[in-house]
Amino acid sequence: MKNSFETRMIHSLVKVFPDEELREPAQSRGAMLLNEVFSYQVAYRTERLMPVVKVGVESKLADFITVRSVGLVPSELPIYHDHDEDVLRTAPGLYPDPLLPLADGGMLRGYPGQWRSVWVAVDPKGQAEPGVYPIIIRFEGDSGDILAEERLELEIIPAELPEQKLLHTEWFHADCLATQYGTEAFSERHWELLEAYIQAAADHGINMLLTPLFTPPLDTEVGGERPTVQLVDVEVTGENEYRFGFGRLKRWVDLCLKCGIEYFEFSHLFTQWGARHAPKIMAEADGETKRIFGWETDASGEEYRQFLNQLLPQLVGWIRENGLEGRSYFHISDEPNLEQLESYRSAQRMVKDHLSGFPIIDAMSDYDFYEKGLVQIPVPANNHIEPFLEHGVTPLWTYYCCSQYKKVSNRFFCMPSPRNRMLGYQLYKYNAAGFLHWGFNFWYSQYSKQVIDPFRVTDAGGAFPSGDAYLVYPGEHGPVSSIRFEVLREALQDLRALRLLEEICGRDAVLNALDEGLEEPFTFSRYPKEAEWILSKREWMHGKIKSAAVKIN
């Protein structure tokens, strides 16, 4: 019986499910600037099981093209019960997300009656000349017979995206790497893994990294602790007297700079949700390594105050000696609420004189903290940002996490990719200075109680909708990317393209054009939901940029 092998070329904002019909029309062309990454998909379906399908690339850009298989992972908690309507599905099941390397020789498997897809990424790294390049993705059977071909005409436009101005951090969990790969923290193997993951972060537009002075007191059960990842060496030399070493911190910073990370956010100096305790801090004391501060420590107590009074002046001196003054940010406590205002105020008073001149950023959505002068750079959630916009708070930052699932942008498995990519347009419109998210690679259950397999448990043990806790999966030698990570990079590229267009025709003209044709101007909570809007706006930008490039030449 002759096998029917069907293919269709589609854009990157489609999520292909194996158990539903593919309705997205085919595309045949695309465009990109010289120094960005262009992604698209080729969906395929076969009548019967095909254990061997070989995927090949034919193009002058072949050396710059990566083809990966879009894998499926389970979701037991796709979304909360009271979700909005902008979701693809809500049932538990298999969702497309990880971008898996093809087997040796570019092999993948065809499953009977299921639509699947491969993810094609073109990354010339500024080394290709402008022009139009055909790209042929070819599928062959086990006997070498050609099953199908798809041809894309990709235009490389003679212009470059400007440098990213947005400060972007996705919290990097060094302890998760150590536990997932079964290696000792800051062993040479751990440093190799750190480099692979930090490089992937930087390549995708993350330019600020959470730097664990001490084990970050984040998503930790009260009374529990996470594996130690502490960059500052501490030695107890007497009663309430300490000696500090920054050698490991220096290696971390040098590695980050090598990979392209430009900014450092030093881990929180007090516990999450109110700043009532000290983070876990390990020290050499009486010939052994032991914990000297933690949940048992009153954050406002004299012992921890004296510790900070000795640490922070030396840390600030080290920062200045290494030329990091303009690159360093500090945290006090994550997500305090109004009931915890006084404990946060106490913590802020303990450190503010030592950290004078350094920005302090914290995720918090109550405007009162900023109004009372307790935080220099508040980071409100995108569904609580209106008061900060109304009062003209600058610099403007925002974040989202599991709680932002109604009306606003986010990136859960069950959400359409335009909801992820729209963030770039929103950050541009409101001239945001920074974006923060807590989950680059959080591979534990909620409160860090258990290590999980991210390919099997995608919701932090039934706590957060799948897609909230991490952007990358642990591969054998380094990170496995995801649809969400690639689309987020596209959002940041859109933001940079808008900045380039602003240089050409002015900010007002760009803003007016973005709102043109809409019933009302878009905001963080009201915006076009269709992929066509995003793609058409990017095509419009390309036209303007090409015209300007022709005039310049």
Coordinates of C-alpha atoms in Angstrom, one line a residue:
M1 CA 0.0 0.0 0.0
K2 CA 1.4 3.4 -1.0
N3 CA 1.9 5.7 2.0
S4 CA 0.5 9.2 1.8
F5 CA 2.9 11.7 3.3
E6 CA 1.5 15.2 3.6
T7 CA 3.4 18.4 4.5
R8 CA 2.6 22.0 4.9
M9 CA 4.9 25.0 5.6
I10 CA 3.6 27.2 8.4
H11 CA 4.8 30.2 10.5
S12 CA 6.3 29.9 14.0
L13 CA 3.1 31.1 15.9
V14 CA 1.2 27.9 15.2
K15 CA 1.1 25.1 17.8
V16 CA 0.6 21.7 16.0
F17 CA -1.3 19.2 18.0
P18 CA -1.2 15.5 16.9
D19 CA -4.9 15.0 17.5
E20 CA -6.5 17.8 15.6
E21 CA -6.7 19.0 12.1
L22 CA -4.2 21.5 10.9
R23 CA -6.1 24.6 9.8
E24 CA -3.3 27.1 9.3
P25 CA -2.8 28.0 5.6
A26 CA 0.6 27.4 4.0
Q27 CA 3.2 30.1 3.7
S28 CA 5.9 30.3 1.1
R29 CA 8.0 33.3 2.0
G30 CA 9.6 35.1 4.9
A31 CA 11.9 38.0 5.7
M32 CA 14.5 38.9 8.3
L33 CA 17.1 41.4 9.1
L34 CA 20.8 40.6 8.9
N35 CA 21.4 39.8 12.6
E36 CA 18.2 38.1 13.8
V37 CA 16.9 34.6 13.9
F38 CA 14.0 33.6 11.6
S39 CA 11.9 30.6 12.5
Y40 CA 9.2 28.7 10.8
Q41 CA 7.8 25.1 10.8
V42 CA 7.1 22.4 8.4
A43 CA 4.2 20.2 9.5
Y44 CA 3.9 16.7 8.3
R45 CA 1.4 13.8 8.5
T46 CA 1.6 10.2 7.3
E47 CA -1.1 7.5 6.9
R48 CA 0.9 4.7 8.6
L49 CA 3.8 4.4 11.0
M50 CA 7.1 5.4 9.5
P51 CA 10.0 4.5 11.8
V52 CA 12.5 6.3 9.6
V53 CA 12.0 9.7 7.9
K54 CA 15.1 11.6 7.0
V55 CA 15.0 15.4 6.9
G56 CA 17.4 17.3 4.8
V57 CA 18.1 21.0 4.0
E58 CA 19.1 22.4 0.6
S59 CA 20.1 26.1 0.6
K60 CA 23.0 28.4 0.3
L61 CA 22.2 29.2 3.9
A62 CA 22.3 25.5 5.0
D63 CA 25.3 26.1 7.3
F64 CA 23.1 28.6 9.3
I65 CA 20.0 26.4 9.5
T66 CA 19.0 24.2 12.3
V67 CA 16.1 21.7 12.1
R68 CA 14.6 20.3 15.2
S69 CA 11.6 18.1 15.9
V70 CA 8.7 19.6 17.9
G71 CA 8.3 17.2 20.7
L72 CA 5.2 16.5 22.9
V73 CA 5.1 16.6 26.7
P74 CA 2.3 15.9 29.1
S75 CA 0.4 18.6 30.9
E76 CA -1.8 17.7 33.9
L77 CA -2.5 21.3 34.7
P78 CA -2.8 23.3 31.5
I79 CA -4.6 26.3 33.1
Y80 CA -6.7 27.2 36.2
H81 CA -10.4 26.7 36.2
D82 CA -11.4 30.4 35.8
H83 CA -9.3 31.1 32.7
D84 CA -10.1 33.6 30.0
E85 CA -11.0 32.5 26.4
D86 CA -7.6 33.1 24.8
V87 CA -6.4 29.5 25.1
L88 CA -6.0 26.7 22.6
R89 CA -7.4 24.0 24.8
T90 CA -7.8 23.3 28.5
A91 CA -7.8 19.5 28.7
P92 CA -4.9 17.6 30.2
G93 CA -2.9 15.8 27.5
L94 CA 0.1 16.1 25.2
Y95 CA 1.2 19.5 24.2
P96 CA 3.8 20.6 21.6
D97 CA 6.8 22.4 23.3
P98 CA 10.4 21.0 23.4
L99 CA 12.5 21.4 20.3
L100 CA 14.4 18.1 20.1
P101 CA 17.5 17.5 18.1
L102 CA 17.0 15.1 15.2
A103 CA 18.5 11.6 15.5
D104 CA 21.7 10.8 13.7
G105 CA 21.5 11.7 10.1
G106 CA 18.5 14.0 10.6
M107 CA 16.0 11.2 11.4
L108 CA 12.6 11.4 12.9
R109 CA 9.5 9.2 13.1
G110 CA 6.1 9.5 11.4
Y111 CA 3.1 8.5 13.5
P112 CA -0.1 7.3 11.7
G113 CA -2.7 10.0 11.3
Q114 CA -0.9 12.6 13.5
W115 CA 0.1 16.0 12.5
R116 CA 3.6 16.8 13.8
S117 CA 6.1 19.4 12.8
V118 CA 9.8 20.3 12.5
W119 CA 11.1 23.7 13.7
V120 CA 13.4 25.4 11.2
A121 CA 15.6 28.2 12.5
V122 CA 17.8 30.4 10.3
D123 CA 20.6 32.2 12.1
P124 CA 23.2 33.7 9.8
K125 CA 24.8 35.7 12.6
G126 CA 25.2 38.6 10.3
Q127 CA 27.4 36.6 8.0
A128 CA 25.0 36.3 5.0
E129 CA 24.7 38.9 2.3
P130 CA 21.3 40.6 1.7
G131 CA 19.2 38.9 -0.9
V132 CA 16.5 36.3 -1.4
Y133 CA 17.5 32.7 -0.5
P134 CA 15.4 29.6 -1.4
I135 CA 15.3 27.0 1.4
I136 CA 14.2 23.5 0.6
I137 CA 13.2 21.1 3.5
R138 CA 13.2 17.6 2.1
F139 CA 11.7 14.5 3.6
E140 CA 13.0 11.1 2.5
G141 CA 11.9 7.6 3.3
D142 CA 14.1 4.7 4.5
S143 CA 14.9 3.7 1.0
G144 CA 16.0 7.2 -0.1
D145 CA 12.8 8.0 -1.9
I146 CA 11.6 11.6 -1.7
L147 CA 8.4 11.8 0.3
A148 CA 7.9 15.6 0.1
E149 CA 9.6 18.9 -0.3
E150 CA 8.7 22.4 1.0
R151 CA 10.4 25.5 -0.4
L152 CA 10.6 28.9 1.4
E153 CA 11.8 32.1 -0.2
L154 CA 13.6 33.9 2.6
E155 CA 14.6 37.6 2.1
I156 CA 17.5 38.9 4.1
I157 CA 17.0 42.7 4.4
P158 CA 20.1 45.0 4.3
A159 CA 19.7 46.4 7.8
E160 CA 20.6 45.3 11.4
L161 CA 18.6 45.3 14.6
P162 CA 20.0 47.7 17.1
E163 CA 21.3 46.5 20.4
Q164 CA 18.7 45.4 22.9
K165 CA 18.1 48.2 25.4
L166 CA 15.5 46.2 27.5
L167 CA 17.0 44.6 30.6
H168 CA 15.7 41.1 30.5
T169 CA 16.1 38.5 33.2
E170 CA 14.6 35.0 33.5
W171 CA 15.6 33.7 36.8
F172 CA 18.5 31.2 36.4
H173 CA 18.5 28.4 39.0
A174 CA 22.1 27.1 39.3
D175 CA 21.0 24.5 41.9
C176 CA 18.5 22.9 39.4
L177 CA 21.4 22.3 37.0
A178 CA 23.5 20.6 39.7
T179 CA 20.7 18.3 40.9
Q180 CA 19.3 17.5 37.4
Y181 CA 22.7 16.4 36.1
G182 CA 23.9 14.8 39.4
T183 CA 26.9 16.9 39.8
E184 CA 28.4 18.9 42.7
A185 CA 27.7 22.6 42.7
F186 CA 30.5 24.5 41.1
S187 CA 32.5 21.4 40.2
E188 CA 34.1 21.7 36.8
R189 CA 31.2 19.7 35.3
H190 CA 28.8 22.2 36.8
W191 CA 30.8 25.1 35.4
E192 CA 30.6 23.5 31.9
L193 CA 26.8 23.2 32.2
L194 CA 26.5 26.7 33.5
E195 CA 28.3 28.0 30.4
A196 CA 26.0 26.0 28.1
Y197 CA 22.9 27.3 29.7
I198 CA 24.1 30.9 30.2
Q199 CA 25.1 31.0 26.5
A200 CA 21.7 29.9 25.5
A201 CA 20.1 32.5 27.7
A202 CA 22.2 35.3 26.2
D203 CA 21.6 34.1 22.6
H204 CA 17.8 34.5 23.2
G205 CA 17.9 38.0 24.5
I206 CA 18.5 37.5 28.3
N207 CA 21.1 40.1 29.2
M208 CA 20.7 40.1 33.0
L209 CA 21.4 37.0 35.2
L210 CA 20.3 36.1 38.8
T211 CA 23.6 35.8 40.6
P212 CA 23.5 33.7 43.8
L213 CA 25.6 35.5 46.3
F214 CA 24.0 33.0 48.6
T215 CA 21.4 30.3 47.9
P216 CA 18.5 32.3 46.5
P217 CA 15.6 32.3 49.0
L218 CA 13.0 31.7 46.3
D219 CA 10.2 29.2 46.1
T220 CA 11.4 27.4 49.2
E221 CA 9.2 25.8 51.8
V222 CA 9.3 27.6 55.2
G223 CA 11.8 25.6 57.2
G224 CA 13.1 23.8 54.1
E225 CA 16.1 24.6 52.0
R226 CA 17.4 24.3 48.5
P227 CA 20.8 22.8 47.5
T228 CA 23.6 25.2 48.3
V229 CA 24.8 27.4 45.4
Q230 CA 26.7 30.1 47.1
L231 CA 29.2 32.3 45.3
V232 CA 30.6 34.2 48.3
D233 CA 32.9 32.4 50.6
V234 CA 32.3 33.2 54.3
E235 CA 34.5 32.4 57.2
V236 CA 33.6 33.0 60.8
T237 CA 36.6 34.6 62.5
G238 CA 35.1 35.6 65.8
E239 CA 31.9 36.4 67.5
N240 CA 29.9 38.3 64.8
E241 CA 33.0 38.7 62.8
Y242 CA 33.5 37.4 59.3
R243 CA 36.0 37.2 56.4
F244 CA 34.7 37.1 52.8
G245 CA 36.1 35.7 49.6
F246 CA 34.9 36.6 46.1
G247 CA 36.9 34.3 43.9
R248 CA 34.0 32.1 42.8
L249 CA 31.9 35.2 42.2
K250 CA 34.6 36.6 40.0
R251 CA 34.6 33.4 37.9
W252 CA 30.8 33.6 37.6
V253 CA 30.9 37.2 36.4
D254 CA 33.7 36.5 33.9
L255 CA 31.8 33.6 32.5
C256 CA 28.6 35.7 32.1
L257 CA 30.5 38.5 30.4
K258 CA 32.1 36.0 28.0
C259 CA 28.7 34.6 27.1
G260 CA 27.2 38.1 26.5
I261 CA 25.4 38.7 29.8
E262 CA 25.8 42.4 30.6
Y263 CA 24.0 42.9 33.9
F264 CA 23.9 41.2 37.2
E265 CA 21.0 41.0 39.7
F266 CA 22.4 39.8 43.0
S267 CA 20.1 37.3 44.8
H268 CA 17.7 38.5 47.5
L269 CA 19.2 39.5 50.8
F270 CA 16.0 38.4 52.7
T271 CA 13.4 35.6 52.3
Q272 CA 10.5 35.7 49.9
W273 CA 7.1 37.1 50.7
G274 CA 8.0 39.6 53.4
A275 CA 11.7 39.8 54.2
R276 CA 11.2 38.2 57.6
H277 CA 14.2 35.9 57.6
A278 CA 17.8 35.6 56.2
P279 CA 18.6 33.4 53.3
K280 CA 20.5 30.2 53.8
I281 CA 24.2 31.2 54.3
M282 CA 27.0 28.7 54.7
A283 CA 30.3 29.5 56.4
E284 CA 33.5 27.9 57.6
A285 CA 33.4 27.9 61.4
D286 CA 35.5 25.9 63.8
G287 CA 36.9 23.8 61.0
E288 CA 33.7 22.8 59.4
T289 CA 31.2 24.1 56.9
K290 CA 27.8 24.8 58.4
R291 CA 24.7 27.0 58.0
I292 CA 25.0 30.2 60.1
F293 CA 21.8 31.9 58.9
G294 CA 18.4 30.7 57.5
W295 CA 14.8 30.4 58.5
E296 CA 15.7 30.5 62.2
T297 CA 17.3 33.9 61.7
D298 CA 15.2 37.0 62.5
A299 CA 15.9 39.3 59.5
S300 CA 15.9 42.4 61.7
G301 CA 18.0 40.8 64.5
E302 CA 21.3 42.2 65.5
E303 CA 23.3 39.2 64.4
Y304 CA 22.2 39.4 60.7
R305 CA 22.5 43.2 60.8
Q306 CA 26.2 42.9 61.8
F307 CA 26.8 40.3 59.1
L308 CA 25.3 42.7 56.4
N309 CA 27.2 45.6 57.8
Q310 CA 30.5 43.7 57.1
L311 CA 29.5 42.0 53.9
L312 CA 27.9 44.8 51.9
P313 CA 30.8 47.4 52.1
Q314 CA 33.2 44.7 51.0
L315 CA 30.9 43.5 48.2
V316 CA 30.4 47.0 47.0
G317 CA 34.1 47.6 47.0
W318 CA 34.6 44.4 44.9
I319 CA 31.9 45.5 42.5
R320 CA 33.7 48.8 41.9
E321 CA 37.1 47.3 41.7
N322 CA 35.8 45.1 38.8
G323 CA 34.1 47.9 37.0
L324 CA 30.6 46.6 37.6
E325 CA 28.9 49.7 39.1
G326 CA 26.6 50.3 36.1
R327 CA 25.8 46.6 35.7
S328 CA 24.8 45.6 39.3
Y329 CA 21.3 45.4 40.7
F330 CA 20.1 44.2 44.1
H331 CA 17.0 42.6 45.6
I332 CA 15.6 42.7 49.1
S333 CA 12.6 40.3 49.0
D334 CA 10.4 38.9 46.3
E335 CA 6.7 39.6 46.0
P336 CA 5.9 41.3 49.4
N337 CA 2.3 42.3 50.0
L338 CA 0.9 45.2 52.1
E339 CA 0.6 43.0 55.2
Q340 CA 4.4 42.6 55.0
L341 CA 5.2 46.3 54.4
E342 CA 6.8 46.9 57.8
S343 CA 9.1 43.9 57.6
Y344 CA 10.1 45.0 54.1
R345 CA 10.7 48.5 55.4
S346 CA 12.9 47.2 58.2
A347 CA 15.0 45.2 55.7
Q348 CA 15.2 48.1 53.3
R349 CA 16.6 50.4 56.1
M350 CA 19.2 47.8 57.0
V351 CA 20.8 47.9 53.5
K352 CA 19.9 51.2 51.9
D353 CA 23.0 53.2 53.1
H354 CA 25.3 50.4 52.1
L355 CA 23.7 50.1 48.6
S356 CA 23.4 53.8 48.0
G357 CA 23.9 54.4 44.2
F358 CA 22.9 50.9 43.2
P359 CA 19.4 50.2 41.9
I360 CA 17.2 47.9 44.0
I361 CA 14.5 46.0 42.1
D362 CA 11.8 43.8 43.5
A363 CA 8.7 42.1 42.1
M364 CA 5.8 43.8 43.8
S365 CA 2.4 44.9 42.6
D366 CA 1.2 47.2 45.4
Y367 CA 1.9 50.8 44.5
D368 CA 2.2 51.8 48.2
F369 CA 5.7 50.3 48.4
Y370 CA 6.9 52.7 45.7
E371 CA 4.9 55.6 46.9
K372 CA 6.5 55.3 50.4
G373 CA 10.0 55.2 48.9
L374 CA 10.7 51.6 49.9
V375 CA 11.8 50.4 46.5
Q376 CA 13.7 52.2 43.8
I377 CA 12.5 50.1 40.8
P378 CA 9.2 48.3 41.4
V379 CA 8.5 45.4 39.1
P380 CA 4.7 45.1 39.0
A381 CA 2.9 42.2 37.3
N382 CA 1.4 43.1 33.9
N383 CA -2.1 42.7 35.3
H384 CA -1.4 45.2 38.1
I385 CA 0.7 47.7 36.1
E386 CA -2.0 50.4 35.6
P387 CA -1.3 52.4 38.8
F388 CA 2.3 52.5 37.9
L389 CA 1.5 53.7 34.4
E390 CA -0.9 56.4 35.7
H391 CA 1.7 57.8 38.0
G392 CA 4.4 57.8 35.3
V393 CA 6.8 55.5 37.2
T394 CA 10.2 55.3 35.5
P395 CA 12.1 53.2 34.8
L396 CA 9.1 51.0 34.1
W397 CA 9.5 47.2 34.6
T398 CA 7.0 44.4 34.5
Y399 CA 6.7 40.7 35.0
Y400 CA 4.3 37.8 34.7
C401 CA 4.0 34.4 36.3
C402 CA 1.4 31.8 37.1
S403 CA -1.1 34.4 38.4
Q404 CA -1.2 36.4 35.2
Y405 CA -3.6 34.2 33.1
K406 CA -6.5 36.5 32.4
K407 CA -6.4 39.1 29.6
V408 CA -2.6 39.7 29.7
S409 CA 0.4 38.2 27.8
N410 CA 1.9 35.0 29.1
R411 CA 3.3 31.8 27.7
F412 CA 1.7 28.6 29.1
F413 CA 1.5 25.5 26.9
C414 CA -2.2 26.0 26.4
M415 CA -1.9 29.6 25.2
P416 CA -1.5 30.6 21.6
S417 CA 2.0 31.8 20.7
P418 CA 0.7 35.3 19.7
R419 CA -0.1 35.8 23.3
N420 CA 3.6 35.2 24.1
R421 CA 5.0 37.3 21.2
M422 CA 2.7 40.3 21.8
L423 CA 4.8 41.2 24.7
G424 CA 7.4 42.8 22.5
Y425 CA 4.9 45.3 21.1
Q426 CA 3.6 46.1 24.6
L427 CA 7.1 46.6 26.0
Y428 CA 7.8 49.0 23.1
K429 CA 4.6 51.0 23.4
Y430 CA 5.1 51.6 27.1
N431 CA 8.8 52.2 26.7
A432 CA 9.6 49.5 29.3
A433 CA 13.1 49.4 30.8
G434 CA 13.0 45.8 32.0
F435 CA 11.1 42.5 32.0
L436 CA 11.5 39.8 34.7
H437 CA 10.3 36.3 35.0
W438 CA 11.0 33.7 37.7
G439 CA 11.4 30.5 35.6
F440 CA 14.2 30.0 33.2
N441 CA 14.9 26.5 34.5
F442 CA 13.0 25.7 37.7
W443 CA 13.0 22.0 37.7
Y444 CA 11.7 21.3 41.2
S445 CA 8.1 20.9 42.5
Q446 CA 6.6 23.9 44.2
Y447 CA 8.5 25.1 47.3
S448 CA 11.5 23.0 46.0
K449 CA 10.3 19.9 47.8
Q450 CA 11.2 17.4 45.1
V451 CA 13.3 17.2 41.9
I452 CA 11.1 16.6 38.9
D453 CA 11.7 15.3 35.4
P454 CA 10.8 18.4 33.2
F455 CA 9.9 16.1 30.3
R456 CA 7.3 14.4 32.4
V457 CA 6.2 16.9 35.0
T458 CA 5.6 20.3 33.4
D459 CA 3.5 22.0 36.1
A460 CA 5.8 21.9 39.2
G461 CA 4.0 19.0 40.7
G462 CA 0.5 20.3 40.0
A463 CA 1.2 23.8 41.2
F464 CA 1.6 26.1 38.2
P465 CA 0.1 25.8 34.7
S466 CA 2.5 24.0 32.4
G467 CA 4.9 26.5 30.8
D468 CA 5.3 28.8 33.8
A469 CA 8.3 27.2 35.6
Y470 CA 10.8 26.8 32.8
L471 CA 11.7 27.8 29.3
V472 CA 14.4 25.1 28.6
Y473 CA 14.6 21.3 29.2
P474 CA 17.8 19.4 30.3
G475 CA 19.4 17.8 27.3
E476 CA 22.3 15.4 27.5
H477 CA 25.0 18.1 27.0
G478 CA 23.1 21.3 27.5
P479 CA 19.7 23.0 27.1
V480 CA 16.9 21.8 24.9
S481 CA 14.9 24.9 23.8
S482 CA 11.2 25.2 23.5
I483 CA 8.6 26.8 21.3
R484 CA 8.0 29.3 24.0
F485 CA 11.6 30.3 24.3
E486 CA 12.0 30.8 20.5
V487 CA 8.8 32.8 20.3
L488 CA 9.9 35.0 23.3
R489 CA 13.1 35.7 21.3
E490 CA 10.9 36.7 18.4
A491 CA 9.1 39.1 20.7
L492 CA 12.4 40.7 21.7
Q493 CA 13.4 41.0 18.0
D494 CA 10.1 42.7 17.3
L495 CA 10.9 45.2 20.0
R496 CA 14.3 45.9 18.5
A497 CA 12.9 46.2 15.0
L498 CA 10.4 48.8 16.4
R499 CA 13.4 50.7 17.9
L500 CA 15.1 50.7 14.5
L501 CA 11.9 51.9 12.8
E502 CA 11.7 54.7 15.4
E503 CA 15.1 55.9 14.3
I504 CA 13.8 56.1 10.8
C505 CA 10.4 57.8 11.2
G506 CA 10.0 58.8 14.8
R507 CA 8.3 57.3 17.8
D508 CA 4.9 59.0 17.3
A509 CA 4.6 57.7 13.7
V510 CA 5.4 54.2 14.9
L511 CA 2.9 54.3 17.7
N512 CA 0.2 55.7 15.5
A513 CA 0.8 52.9 12.9
L514 CA 0.6 50.2 15.5
D515 CA -2.8 51.3 16.7
E516 CA -4.1 52.0 13.1
G517 CA -7.1 49.8 12.3
L518 CA -7.8 48.8 15.9
E519 CA -11.1 49.6 17.6
E520 CA -9.1 51.0 20.5
P521 CA -5.4 51.4 21.2
F522 CA -3.8 48.3 22.5
T523 CA -2.6 48.0 26.1
F524 CA -1.2 45.3 28.4
S525 CA -4.7 43.8 28.8
R526 CA -6.4 44.7 25.5
Y527 CA -4.6 43.8 22.3
P528 CA -5.0 41.9 19.0
K529 CA -5.1 38.2 19.5
E530 CA -4.4 37.0 16.0
A531 CA -1.1 35.9 14.6
E532 CA -2.0 37.7 11.4
W533 CA -1.8 41.1 13.1
I534 CA 1.7 40.4 14.5
L535 CA 3.0 39.1 11.1
S536 CA 1.4 41.9 9.1
K537 CA 3.0 44.5 11.4
R538 CA 6.4 42.9 11.0
E539 CA 5.9 42.8 7.3
W540 CA 5.0 46.5 7.4
M541 CA 8.2 47.2 9.4
H542 CA 10.3 45.4 6.9
G543 CA 8.9 47.5 4.1
K544 CA 9.7 50.8 5.9
I545 CA 13.2 49.5 6.9
K546 CA 14.0 48.4 3.3
S547 CA 12.9 51.7 1.9
A548 CA 15.2 53.5 4.3
A549 CA 18.1 51.2 3.5
V550 CA 17.7 51.9 -0.2
K551 CA 17.7 55.7 0.4
I552 CA 20.8 55.4 2.5
N553 CA 22.6 53.4 -0.1

